PDB file of N, CA, C and O in Angstrom:
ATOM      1  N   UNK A   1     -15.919   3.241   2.460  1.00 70.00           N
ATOM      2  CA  UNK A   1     -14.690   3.904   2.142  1.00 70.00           C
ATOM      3  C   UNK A   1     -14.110   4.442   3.432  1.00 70.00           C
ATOM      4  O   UNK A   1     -14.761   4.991   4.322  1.00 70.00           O
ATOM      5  N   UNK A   2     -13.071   4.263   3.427  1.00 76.00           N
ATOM      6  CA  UNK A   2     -12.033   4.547   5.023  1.00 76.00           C
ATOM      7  C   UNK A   2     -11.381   5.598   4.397  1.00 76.00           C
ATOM      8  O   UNK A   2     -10.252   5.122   4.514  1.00 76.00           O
ATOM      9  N   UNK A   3     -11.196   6.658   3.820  1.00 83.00           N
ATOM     10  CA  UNK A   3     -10.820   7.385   3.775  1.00 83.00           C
ATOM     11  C   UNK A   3     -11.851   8.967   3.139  1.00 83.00           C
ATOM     12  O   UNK A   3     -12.655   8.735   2.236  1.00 83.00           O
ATOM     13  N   UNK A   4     -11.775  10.001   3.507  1.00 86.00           N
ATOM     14  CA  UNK A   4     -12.629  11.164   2.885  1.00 86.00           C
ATOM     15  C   UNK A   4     -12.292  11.720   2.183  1.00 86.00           C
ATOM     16  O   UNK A   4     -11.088  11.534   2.005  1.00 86.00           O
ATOM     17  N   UNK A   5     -12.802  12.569   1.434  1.00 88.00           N
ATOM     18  CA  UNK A   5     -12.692  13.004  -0.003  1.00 88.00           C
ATOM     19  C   UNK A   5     -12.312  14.610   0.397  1.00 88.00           C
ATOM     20  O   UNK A   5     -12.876  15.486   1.053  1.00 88.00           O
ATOM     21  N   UNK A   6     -10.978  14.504  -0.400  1.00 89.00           N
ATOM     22  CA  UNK A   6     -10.390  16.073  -0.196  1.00 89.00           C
ATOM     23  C   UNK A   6     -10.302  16.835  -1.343  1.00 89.00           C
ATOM     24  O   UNK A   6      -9.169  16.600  -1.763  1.00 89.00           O
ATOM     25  N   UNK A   7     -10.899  17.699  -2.179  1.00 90.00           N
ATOM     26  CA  UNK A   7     -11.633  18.157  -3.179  1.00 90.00           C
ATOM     27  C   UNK A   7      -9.679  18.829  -3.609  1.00 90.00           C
ATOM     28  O   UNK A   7      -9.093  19.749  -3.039  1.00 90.00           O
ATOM     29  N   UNK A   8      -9.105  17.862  -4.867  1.00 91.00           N
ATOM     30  CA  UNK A   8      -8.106  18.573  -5.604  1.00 91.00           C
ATOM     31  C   UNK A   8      -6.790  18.221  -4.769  1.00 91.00           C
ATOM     32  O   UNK A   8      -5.683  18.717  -4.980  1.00 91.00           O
ATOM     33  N   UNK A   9      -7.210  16.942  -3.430  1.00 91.00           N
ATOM     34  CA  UNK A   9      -6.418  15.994  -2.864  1.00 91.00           C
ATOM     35  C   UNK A   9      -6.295  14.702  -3.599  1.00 91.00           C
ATOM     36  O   UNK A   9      -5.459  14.292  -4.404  1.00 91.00           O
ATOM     37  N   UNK A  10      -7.372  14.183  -3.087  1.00 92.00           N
ATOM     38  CA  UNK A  10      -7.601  12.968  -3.900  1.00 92.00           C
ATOM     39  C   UNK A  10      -8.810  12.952  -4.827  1.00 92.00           C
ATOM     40  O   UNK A  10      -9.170  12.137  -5.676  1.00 92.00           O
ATOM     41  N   UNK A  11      -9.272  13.986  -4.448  1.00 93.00           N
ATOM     42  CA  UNK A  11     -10.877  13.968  -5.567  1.00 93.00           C
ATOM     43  C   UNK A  11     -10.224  15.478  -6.808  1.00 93.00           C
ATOM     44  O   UNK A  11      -9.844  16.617  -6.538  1.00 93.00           O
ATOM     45  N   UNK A  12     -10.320  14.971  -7.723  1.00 94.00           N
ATOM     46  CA  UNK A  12     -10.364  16.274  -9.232  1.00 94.00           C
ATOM     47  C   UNK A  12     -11.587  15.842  -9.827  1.00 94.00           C
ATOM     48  O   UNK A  12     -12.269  14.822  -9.732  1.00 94.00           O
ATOM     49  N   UNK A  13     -11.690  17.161 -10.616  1.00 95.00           N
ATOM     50  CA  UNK A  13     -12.936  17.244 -11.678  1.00 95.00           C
ATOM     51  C   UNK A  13     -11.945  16.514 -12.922  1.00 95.00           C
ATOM     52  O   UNK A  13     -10.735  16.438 -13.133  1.00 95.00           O
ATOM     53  N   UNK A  14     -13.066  16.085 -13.531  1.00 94.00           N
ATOM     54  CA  UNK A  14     -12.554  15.691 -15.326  1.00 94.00           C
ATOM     55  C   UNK A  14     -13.785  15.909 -16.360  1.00 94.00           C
ATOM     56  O   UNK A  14     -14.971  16.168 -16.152  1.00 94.00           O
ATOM     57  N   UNK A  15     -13.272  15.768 -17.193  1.00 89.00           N
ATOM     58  CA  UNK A  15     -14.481  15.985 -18.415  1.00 89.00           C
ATOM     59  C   UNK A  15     -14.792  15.073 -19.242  1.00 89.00           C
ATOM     60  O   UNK A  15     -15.451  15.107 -20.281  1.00 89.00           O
ATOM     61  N   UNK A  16     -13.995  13.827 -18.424  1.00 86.00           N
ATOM     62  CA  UNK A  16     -14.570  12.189 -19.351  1.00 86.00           C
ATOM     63  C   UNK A  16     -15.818  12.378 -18.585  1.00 86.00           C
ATOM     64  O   UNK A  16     -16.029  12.862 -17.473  1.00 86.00           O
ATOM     65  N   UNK A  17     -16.540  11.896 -19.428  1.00 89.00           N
ATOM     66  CA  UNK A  17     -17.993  11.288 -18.684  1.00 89.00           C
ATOM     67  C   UNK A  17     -18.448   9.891 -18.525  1.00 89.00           C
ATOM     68  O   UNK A  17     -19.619   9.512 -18.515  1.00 89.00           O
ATOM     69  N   UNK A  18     -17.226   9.066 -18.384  1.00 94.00           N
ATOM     70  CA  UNK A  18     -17.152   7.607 -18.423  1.00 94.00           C
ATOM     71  C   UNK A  18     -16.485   6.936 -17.396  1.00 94.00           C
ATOM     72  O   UNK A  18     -15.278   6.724 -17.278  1.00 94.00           O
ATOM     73  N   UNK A  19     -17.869   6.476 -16.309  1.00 96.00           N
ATOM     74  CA  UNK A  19     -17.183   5.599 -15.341  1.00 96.00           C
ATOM     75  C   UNK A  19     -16.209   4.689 -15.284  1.00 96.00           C
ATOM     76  O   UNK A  19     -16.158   3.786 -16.120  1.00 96.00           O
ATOM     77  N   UNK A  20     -15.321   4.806 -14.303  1.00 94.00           N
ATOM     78  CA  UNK A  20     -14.268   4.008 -14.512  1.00 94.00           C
ATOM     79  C   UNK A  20     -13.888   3.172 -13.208  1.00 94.00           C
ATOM     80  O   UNK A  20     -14.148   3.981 -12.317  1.00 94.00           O
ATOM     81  N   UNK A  21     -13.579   2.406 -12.797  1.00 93.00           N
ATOM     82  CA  UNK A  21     -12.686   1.829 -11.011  1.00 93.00           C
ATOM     83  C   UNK A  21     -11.243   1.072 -12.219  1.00 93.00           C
ATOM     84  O   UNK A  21     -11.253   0.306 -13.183  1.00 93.00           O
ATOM     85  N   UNK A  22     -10.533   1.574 -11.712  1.00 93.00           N
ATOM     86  CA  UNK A  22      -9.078   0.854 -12.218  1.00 93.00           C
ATOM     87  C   UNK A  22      -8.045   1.378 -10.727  1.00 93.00           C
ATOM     88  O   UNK A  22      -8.137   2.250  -9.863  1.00 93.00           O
ATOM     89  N   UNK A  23      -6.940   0.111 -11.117  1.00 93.00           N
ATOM     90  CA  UNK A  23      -6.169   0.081  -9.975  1.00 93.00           C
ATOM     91  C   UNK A  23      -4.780   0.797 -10.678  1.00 93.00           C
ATOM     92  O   UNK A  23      -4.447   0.695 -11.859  1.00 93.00           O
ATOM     93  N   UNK A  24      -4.091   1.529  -9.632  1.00 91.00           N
ATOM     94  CA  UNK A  24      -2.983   2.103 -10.266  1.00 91.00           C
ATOM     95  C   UNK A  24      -1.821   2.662  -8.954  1.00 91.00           C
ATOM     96  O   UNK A  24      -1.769   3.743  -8.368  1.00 91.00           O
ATOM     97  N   UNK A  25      -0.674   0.983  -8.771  1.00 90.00           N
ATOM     98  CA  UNK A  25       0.489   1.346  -8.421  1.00 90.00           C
ATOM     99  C   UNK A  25      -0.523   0.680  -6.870  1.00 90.00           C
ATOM    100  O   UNK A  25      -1.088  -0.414  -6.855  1.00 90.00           O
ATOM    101  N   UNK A  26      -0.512   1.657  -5.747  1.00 90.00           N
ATOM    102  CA  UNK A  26      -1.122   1.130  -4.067  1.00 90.00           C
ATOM    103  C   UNK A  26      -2.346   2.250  -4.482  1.00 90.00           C
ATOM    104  O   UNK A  26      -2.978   2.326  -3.428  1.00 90.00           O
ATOM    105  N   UNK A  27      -2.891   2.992  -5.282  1.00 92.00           N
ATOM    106  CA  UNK A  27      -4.235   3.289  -5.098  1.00 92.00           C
ATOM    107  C   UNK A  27      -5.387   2.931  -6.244  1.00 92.00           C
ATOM    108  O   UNK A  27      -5.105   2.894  -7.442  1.00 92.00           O
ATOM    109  N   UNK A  28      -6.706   2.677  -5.733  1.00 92.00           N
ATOM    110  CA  UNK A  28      -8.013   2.540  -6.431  1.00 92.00           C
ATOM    111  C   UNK A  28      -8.514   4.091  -6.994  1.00 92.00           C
ATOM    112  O   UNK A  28      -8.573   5.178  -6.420  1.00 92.00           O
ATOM    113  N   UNK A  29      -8.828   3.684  -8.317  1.00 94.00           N
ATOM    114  CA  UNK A  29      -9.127   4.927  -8.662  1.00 94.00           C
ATOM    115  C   UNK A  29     -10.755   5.113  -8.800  1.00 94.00           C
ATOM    116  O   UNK A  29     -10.924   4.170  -9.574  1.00 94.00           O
ATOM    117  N   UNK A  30     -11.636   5.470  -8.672  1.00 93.00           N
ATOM    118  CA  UNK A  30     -12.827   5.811  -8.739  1.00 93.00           C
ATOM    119  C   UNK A  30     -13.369   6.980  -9.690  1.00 93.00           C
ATOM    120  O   UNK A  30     -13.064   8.109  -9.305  1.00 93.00           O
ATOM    121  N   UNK A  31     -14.026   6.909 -10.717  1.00 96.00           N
ATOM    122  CA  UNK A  31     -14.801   7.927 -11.885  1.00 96.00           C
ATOM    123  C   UNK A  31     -15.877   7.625 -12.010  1.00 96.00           C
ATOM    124  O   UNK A  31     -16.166   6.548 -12.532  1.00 96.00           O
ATOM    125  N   UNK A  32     -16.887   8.570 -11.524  1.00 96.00           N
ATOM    126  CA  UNK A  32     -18.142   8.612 -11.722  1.00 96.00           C
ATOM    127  C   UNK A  32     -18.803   9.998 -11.222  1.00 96.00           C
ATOM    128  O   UNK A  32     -18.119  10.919 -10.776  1.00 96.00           O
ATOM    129  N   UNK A  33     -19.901  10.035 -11.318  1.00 97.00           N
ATOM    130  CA  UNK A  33     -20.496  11.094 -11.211  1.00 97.00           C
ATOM    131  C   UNK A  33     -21.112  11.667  -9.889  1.00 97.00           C
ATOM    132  O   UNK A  33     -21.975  10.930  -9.412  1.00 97.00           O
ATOM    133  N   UNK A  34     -20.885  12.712  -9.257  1.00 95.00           N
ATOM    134  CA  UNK A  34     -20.948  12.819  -8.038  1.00 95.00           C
ATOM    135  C   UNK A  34     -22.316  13.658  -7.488  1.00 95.00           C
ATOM    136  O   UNK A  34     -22.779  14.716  -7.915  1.00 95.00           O
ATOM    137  N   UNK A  35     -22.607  13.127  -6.811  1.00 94.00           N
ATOM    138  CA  UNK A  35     -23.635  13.614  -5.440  1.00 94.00           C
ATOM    139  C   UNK A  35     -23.595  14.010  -4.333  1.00 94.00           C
ATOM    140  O   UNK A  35     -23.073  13.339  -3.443  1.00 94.00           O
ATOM    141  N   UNK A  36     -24.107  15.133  -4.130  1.00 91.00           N
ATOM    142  CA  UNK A  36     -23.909  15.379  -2.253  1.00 91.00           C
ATOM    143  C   UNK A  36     -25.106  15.312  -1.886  1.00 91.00           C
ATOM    144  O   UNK A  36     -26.136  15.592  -2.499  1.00 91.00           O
ATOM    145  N   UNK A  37     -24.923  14.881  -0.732  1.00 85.00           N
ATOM    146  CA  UNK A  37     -26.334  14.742  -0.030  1.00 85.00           C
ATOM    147  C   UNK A  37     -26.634  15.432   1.511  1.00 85.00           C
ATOM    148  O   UNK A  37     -25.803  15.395   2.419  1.00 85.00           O
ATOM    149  N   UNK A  38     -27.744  15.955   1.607  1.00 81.00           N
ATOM    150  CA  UNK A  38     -28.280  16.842   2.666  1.00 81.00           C
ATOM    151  C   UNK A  38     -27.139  16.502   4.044  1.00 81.00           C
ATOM    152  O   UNK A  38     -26.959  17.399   4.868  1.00 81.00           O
ATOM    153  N   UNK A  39     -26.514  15.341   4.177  1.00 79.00           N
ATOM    154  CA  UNK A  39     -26.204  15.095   5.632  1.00 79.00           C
ATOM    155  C   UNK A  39     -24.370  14.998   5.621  1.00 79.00           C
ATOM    156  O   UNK A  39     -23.662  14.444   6.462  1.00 79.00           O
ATOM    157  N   UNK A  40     -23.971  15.687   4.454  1.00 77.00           N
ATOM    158  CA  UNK A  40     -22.572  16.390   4.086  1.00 77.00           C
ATOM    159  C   UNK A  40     -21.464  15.362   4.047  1.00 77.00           C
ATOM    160  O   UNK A  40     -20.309  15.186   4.436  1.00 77.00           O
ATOM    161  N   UNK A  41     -23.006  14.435   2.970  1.00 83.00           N
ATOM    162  CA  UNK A  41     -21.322  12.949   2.811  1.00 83.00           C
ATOM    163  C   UNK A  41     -21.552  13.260   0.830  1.00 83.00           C
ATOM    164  O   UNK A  41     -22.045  14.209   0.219  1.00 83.00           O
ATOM    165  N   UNK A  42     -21.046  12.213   0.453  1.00 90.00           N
ATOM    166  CA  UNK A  42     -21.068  12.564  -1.108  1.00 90.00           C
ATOM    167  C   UNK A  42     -21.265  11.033  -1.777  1.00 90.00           C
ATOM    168  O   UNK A  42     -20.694  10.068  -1.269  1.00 90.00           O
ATOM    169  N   UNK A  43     -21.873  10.938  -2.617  1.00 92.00           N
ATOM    170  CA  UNK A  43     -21.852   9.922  -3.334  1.00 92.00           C
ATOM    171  C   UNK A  43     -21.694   9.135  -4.682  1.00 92.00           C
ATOM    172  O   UNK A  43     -22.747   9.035  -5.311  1.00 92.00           O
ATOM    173  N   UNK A  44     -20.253   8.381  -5.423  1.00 92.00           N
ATOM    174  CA  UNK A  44     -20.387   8.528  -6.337  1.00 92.00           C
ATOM    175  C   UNK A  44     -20.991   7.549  -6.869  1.00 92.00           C
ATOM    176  O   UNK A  44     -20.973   6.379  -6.487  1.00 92.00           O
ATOM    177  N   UNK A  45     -21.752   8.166  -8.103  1.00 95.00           N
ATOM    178  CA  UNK A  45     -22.070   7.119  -8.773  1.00 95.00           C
ATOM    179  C   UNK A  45     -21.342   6.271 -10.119  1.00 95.00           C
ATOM    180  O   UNK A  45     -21.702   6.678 -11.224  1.00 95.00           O
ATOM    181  N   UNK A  46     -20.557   5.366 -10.099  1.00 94.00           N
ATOM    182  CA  UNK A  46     -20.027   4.460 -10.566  1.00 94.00           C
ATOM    183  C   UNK A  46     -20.193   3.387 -11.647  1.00 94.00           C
ATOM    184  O   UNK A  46     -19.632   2.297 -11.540  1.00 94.00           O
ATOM    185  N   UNK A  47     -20.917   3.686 -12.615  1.00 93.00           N
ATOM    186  CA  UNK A  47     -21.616   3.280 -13.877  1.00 93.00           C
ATOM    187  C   UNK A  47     -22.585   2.309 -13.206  1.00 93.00           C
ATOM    188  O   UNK A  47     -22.589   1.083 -13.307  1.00 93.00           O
ATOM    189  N   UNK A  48     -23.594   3.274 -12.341  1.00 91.00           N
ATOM    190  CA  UNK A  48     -24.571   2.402 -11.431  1.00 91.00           C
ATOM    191  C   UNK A  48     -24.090   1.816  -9.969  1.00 91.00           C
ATOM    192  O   UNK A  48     -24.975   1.591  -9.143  1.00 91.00           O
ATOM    193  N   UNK A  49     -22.868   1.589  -9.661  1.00 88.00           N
ATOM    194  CA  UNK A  49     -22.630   1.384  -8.081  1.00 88.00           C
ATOM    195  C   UNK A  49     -22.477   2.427  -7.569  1.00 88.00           C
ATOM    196  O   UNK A  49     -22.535   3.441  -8.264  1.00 88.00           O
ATOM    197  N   UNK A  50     -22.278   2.489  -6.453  1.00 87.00           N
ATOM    198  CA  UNK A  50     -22.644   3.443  -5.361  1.00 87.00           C
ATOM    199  C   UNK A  50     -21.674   3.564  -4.750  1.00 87.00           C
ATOM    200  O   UNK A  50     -21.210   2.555  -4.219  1.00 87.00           O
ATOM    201  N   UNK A  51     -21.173   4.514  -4.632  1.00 88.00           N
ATOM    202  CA  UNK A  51     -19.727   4.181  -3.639  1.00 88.00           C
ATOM    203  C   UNK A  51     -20.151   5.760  -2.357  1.00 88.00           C
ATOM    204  O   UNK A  51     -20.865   6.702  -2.701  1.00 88.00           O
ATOM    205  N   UNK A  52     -19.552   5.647  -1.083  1.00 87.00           N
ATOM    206  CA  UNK A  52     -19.731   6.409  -0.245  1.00 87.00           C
ATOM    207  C   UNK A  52     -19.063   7.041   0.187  1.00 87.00           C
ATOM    208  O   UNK A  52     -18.202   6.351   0.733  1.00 87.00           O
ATOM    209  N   UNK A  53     -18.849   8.207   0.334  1.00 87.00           N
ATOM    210  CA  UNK A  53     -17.490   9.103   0.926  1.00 87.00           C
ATOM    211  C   UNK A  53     -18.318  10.495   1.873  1.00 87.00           C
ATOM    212  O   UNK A  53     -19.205  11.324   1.666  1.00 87.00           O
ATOM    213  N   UNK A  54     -17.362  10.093   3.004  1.00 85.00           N
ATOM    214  CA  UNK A  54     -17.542  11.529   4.025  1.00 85.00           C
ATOM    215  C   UNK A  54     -16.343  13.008   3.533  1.00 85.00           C
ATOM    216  O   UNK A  54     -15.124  13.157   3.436  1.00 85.00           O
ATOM    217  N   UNK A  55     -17.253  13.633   3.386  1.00 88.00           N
ATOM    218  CA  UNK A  55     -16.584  14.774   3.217  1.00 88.00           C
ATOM    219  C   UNK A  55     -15.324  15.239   4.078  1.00 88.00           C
ATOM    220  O   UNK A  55     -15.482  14.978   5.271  1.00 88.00           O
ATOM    221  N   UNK A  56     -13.957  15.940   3.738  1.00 84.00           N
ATOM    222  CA  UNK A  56     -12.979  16.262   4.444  1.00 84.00           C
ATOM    223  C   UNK A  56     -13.580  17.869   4.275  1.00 84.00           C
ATOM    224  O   UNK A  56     -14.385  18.185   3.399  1.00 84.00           O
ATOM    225  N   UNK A  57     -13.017  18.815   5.302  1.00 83.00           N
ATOM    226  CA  UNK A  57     -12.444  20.553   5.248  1.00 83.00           C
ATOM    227  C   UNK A  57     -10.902  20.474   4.093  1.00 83.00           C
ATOM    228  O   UNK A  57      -9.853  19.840   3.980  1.00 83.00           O
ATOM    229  N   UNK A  58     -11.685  21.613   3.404  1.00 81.00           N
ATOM    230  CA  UNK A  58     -12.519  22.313   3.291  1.00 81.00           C
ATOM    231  C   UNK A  58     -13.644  21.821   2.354  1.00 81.00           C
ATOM    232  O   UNK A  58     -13.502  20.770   1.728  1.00 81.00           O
ATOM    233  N   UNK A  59     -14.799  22.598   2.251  1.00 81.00           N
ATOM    234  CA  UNK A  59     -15.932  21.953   1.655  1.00 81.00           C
ATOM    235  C   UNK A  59     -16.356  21.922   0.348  1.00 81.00           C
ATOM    236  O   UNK A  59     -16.650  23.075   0.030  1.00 81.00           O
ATOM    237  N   UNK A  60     -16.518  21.208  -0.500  1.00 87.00           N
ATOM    238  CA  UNK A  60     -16.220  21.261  -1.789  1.00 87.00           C
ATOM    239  C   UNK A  60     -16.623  22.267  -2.167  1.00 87.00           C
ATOM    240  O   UNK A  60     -17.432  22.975  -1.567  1.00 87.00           O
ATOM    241  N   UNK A  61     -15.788  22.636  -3.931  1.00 89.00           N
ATOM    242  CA  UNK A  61     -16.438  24.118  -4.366  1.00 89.00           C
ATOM    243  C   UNK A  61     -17.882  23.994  -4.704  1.00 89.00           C
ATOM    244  O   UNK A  61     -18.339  22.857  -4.822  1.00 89.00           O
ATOM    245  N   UNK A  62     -18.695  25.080  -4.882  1.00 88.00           N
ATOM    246  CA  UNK A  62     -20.078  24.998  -5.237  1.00 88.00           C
ATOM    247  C   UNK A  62     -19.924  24.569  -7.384  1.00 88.00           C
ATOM    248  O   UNK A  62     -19.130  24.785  -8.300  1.00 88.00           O
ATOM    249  N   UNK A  63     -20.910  24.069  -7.226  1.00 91.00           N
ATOM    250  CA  UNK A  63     -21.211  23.478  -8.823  1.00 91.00           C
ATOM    251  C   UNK A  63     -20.864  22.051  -8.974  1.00 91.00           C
ATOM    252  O   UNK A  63     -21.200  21.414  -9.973  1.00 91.00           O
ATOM    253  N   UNK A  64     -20.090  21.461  -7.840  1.00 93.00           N
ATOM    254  CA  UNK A  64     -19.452  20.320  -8.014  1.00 93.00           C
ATOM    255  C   UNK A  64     -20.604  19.061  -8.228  1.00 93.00           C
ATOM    256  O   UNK A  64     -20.233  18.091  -8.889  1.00 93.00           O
ATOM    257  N   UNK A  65     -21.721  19.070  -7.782  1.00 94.00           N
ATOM    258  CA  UNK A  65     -22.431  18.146  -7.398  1.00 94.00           C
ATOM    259  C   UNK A  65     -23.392  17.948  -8.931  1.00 94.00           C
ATOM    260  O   UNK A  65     -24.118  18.836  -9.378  1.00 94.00           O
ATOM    261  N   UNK A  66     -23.228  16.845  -9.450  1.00 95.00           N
ATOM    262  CA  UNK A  66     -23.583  16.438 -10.427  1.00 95.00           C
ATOM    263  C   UNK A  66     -22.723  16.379 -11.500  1.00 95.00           C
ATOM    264  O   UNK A  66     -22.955  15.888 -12.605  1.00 95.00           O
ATOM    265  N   UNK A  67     -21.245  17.155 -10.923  1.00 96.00           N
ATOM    266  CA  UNK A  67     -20.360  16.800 -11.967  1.00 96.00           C
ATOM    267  C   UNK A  67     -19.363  15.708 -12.231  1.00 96.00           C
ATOM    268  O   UNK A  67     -19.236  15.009 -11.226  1.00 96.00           O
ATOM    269  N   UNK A  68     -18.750  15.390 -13.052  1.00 97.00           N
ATOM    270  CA  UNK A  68     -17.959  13.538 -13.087  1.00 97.00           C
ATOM    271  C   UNK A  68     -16.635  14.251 -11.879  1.00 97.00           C
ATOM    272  O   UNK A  68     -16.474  15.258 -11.190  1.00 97.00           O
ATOM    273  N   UNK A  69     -16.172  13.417 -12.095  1.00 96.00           N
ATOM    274  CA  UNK A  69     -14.789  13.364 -10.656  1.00 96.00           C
ATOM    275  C   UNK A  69     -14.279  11.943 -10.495  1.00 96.00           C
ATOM    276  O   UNK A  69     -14.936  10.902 -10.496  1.00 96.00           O
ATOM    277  N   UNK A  70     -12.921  12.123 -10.352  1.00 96.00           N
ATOM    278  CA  UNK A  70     -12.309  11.006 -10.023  1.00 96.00           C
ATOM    279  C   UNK A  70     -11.522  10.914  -8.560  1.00 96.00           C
ATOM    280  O   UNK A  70     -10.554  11.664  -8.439  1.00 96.00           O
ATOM    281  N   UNK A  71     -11.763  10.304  -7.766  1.00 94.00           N
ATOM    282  CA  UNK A  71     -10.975  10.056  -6.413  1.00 94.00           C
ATOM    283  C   UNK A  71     -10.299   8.759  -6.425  1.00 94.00           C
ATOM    284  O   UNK A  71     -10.690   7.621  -6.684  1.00 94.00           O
ATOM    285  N   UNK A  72      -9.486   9.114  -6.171  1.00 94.00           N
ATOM    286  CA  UNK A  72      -7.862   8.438  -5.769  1.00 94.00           C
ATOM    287  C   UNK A  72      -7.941   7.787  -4.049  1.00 94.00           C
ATOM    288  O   UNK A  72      -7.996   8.456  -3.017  1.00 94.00           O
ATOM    289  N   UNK A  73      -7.923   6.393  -4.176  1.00 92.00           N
ATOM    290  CA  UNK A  73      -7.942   5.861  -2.611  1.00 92.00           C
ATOM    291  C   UNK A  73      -7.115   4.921  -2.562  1.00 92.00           C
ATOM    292  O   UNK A  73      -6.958   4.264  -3.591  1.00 92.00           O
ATOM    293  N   UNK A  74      -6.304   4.559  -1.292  1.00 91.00           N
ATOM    294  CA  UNK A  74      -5.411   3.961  -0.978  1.00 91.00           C
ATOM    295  C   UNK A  74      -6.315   2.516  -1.105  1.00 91.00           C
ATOM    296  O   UNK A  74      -7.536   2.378  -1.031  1.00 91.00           O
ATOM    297  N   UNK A  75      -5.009   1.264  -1.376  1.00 88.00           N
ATOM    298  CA  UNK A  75      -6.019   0.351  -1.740  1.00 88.00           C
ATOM    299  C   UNK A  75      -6.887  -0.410  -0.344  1.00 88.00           C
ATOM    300  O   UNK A  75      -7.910  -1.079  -0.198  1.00 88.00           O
ATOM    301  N   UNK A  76      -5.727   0.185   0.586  1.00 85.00           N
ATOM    302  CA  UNK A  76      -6.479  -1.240   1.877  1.00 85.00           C
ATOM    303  C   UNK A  76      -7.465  -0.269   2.908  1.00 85.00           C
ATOM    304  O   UNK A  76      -7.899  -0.663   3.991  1.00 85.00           O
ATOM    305  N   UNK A  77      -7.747   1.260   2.240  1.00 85.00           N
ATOM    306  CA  UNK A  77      -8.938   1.866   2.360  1.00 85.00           C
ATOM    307  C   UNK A  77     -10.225   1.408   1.785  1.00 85.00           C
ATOM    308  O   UNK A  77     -11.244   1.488   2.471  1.00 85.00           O
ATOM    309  N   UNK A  78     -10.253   1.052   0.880  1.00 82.00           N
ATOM    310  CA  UNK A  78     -11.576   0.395   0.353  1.00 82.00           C
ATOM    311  C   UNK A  78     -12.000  -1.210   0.359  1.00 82.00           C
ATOM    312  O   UNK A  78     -11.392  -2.228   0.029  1.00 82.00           O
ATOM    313  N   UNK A  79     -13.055  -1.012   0.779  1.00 76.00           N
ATOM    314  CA  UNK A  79     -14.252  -2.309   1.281  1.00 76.00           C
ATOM    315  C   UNK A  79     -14.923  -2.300   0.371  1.00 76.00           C
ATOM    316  O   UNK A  79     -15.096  -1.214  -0.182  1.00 76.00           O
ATOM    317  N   UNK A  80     -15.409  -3.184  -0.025  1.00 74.00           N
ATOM    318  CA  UNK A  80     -16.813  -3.735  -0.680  1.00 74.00           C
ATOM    319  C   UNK A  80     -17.645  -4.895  -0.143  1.00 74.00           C
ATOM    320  O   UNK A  80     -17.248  -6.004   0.213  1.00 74.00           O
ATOM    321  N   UNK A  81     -19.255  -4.257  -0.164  1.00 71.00           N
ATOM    322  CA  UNK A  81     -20.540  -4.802   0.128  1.00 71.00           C
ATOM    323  C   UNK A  81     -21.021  -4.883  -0.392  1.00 71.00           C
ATOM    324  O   UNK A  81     -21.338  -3.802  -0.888  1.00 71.00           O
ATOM    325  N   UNK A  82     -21.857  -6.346  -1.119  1.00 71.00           N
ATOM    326  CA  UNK A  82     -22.632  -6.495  -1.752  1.00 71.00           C
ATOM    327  C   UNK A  82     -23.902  -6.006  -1.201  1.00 71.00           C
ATOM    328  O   UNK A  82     -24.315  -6.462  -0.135  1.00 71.00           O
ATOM    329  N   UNK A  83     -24.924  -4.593  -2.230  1.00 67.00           N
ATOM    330  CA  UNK A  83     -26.297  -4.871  -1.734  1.00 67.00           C
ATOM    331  C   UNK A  83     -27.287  -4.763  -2.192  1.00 67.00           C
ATOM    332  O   UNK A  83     -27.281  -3.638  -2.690  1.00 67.00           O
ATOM    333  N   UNK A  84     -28.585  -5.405  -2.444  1.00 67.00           N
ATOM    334  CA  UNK A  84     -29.491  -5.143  -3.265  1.00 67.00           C
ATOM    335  C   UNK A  84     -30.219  -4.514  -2.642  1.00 67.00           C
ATOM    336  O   UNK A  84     -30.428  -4.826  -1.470  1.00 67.00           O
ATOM    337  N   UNK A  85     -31.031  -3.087  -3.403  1.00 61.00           N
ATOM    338  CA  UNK A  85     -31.911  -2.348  -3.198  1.00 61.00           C
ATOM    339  C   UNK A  85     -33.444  -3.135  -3.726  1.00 61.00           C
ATOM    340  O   UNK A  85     -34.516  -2.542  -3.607  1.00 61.00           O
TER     341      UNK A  85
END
């Protein structure tokens, strides 16, 4: 992902709990459930894919991590790699 996640920029909370990637207008939308991880990037999880985002300032609110969220990305920001674990 070429772009970072700006908490209530392009990233909101929601209360679907149902992954989603749909395209809408020039941005990708992303819903899934989110992770932060020790080295202050975030990760969502995507009804099982993985998608990767570096954190923007300011730093997300506390409670966020494990909750669903949807981020909004420009489309010719996002790449995809196939990879098996």
């Amino acid at each position: 992902m070429d772009e970072d996640m700006v908490w209530m920029e392009n990233a909101r909370p929601r209360t679907d709990g149902t992954p989603e990637l749909r395209e809408d207008d020039d941005r990708i939308i992303f819903r899934g459930r989110l992770r932060l991880d020790e080295d202050g990037g975030a990760v969502l999880d995507v009804g099982g894919s993985v998608v990767l985002f570096d954190l923007a300032e300011p730093p997300l609110p506390e409670g966020v991590d494990g909750s669903w969220v949807e981020v909004y990305v420009a489309q010719g920001h996002v790449t995809v790699w196939r990879y098996e674990l």
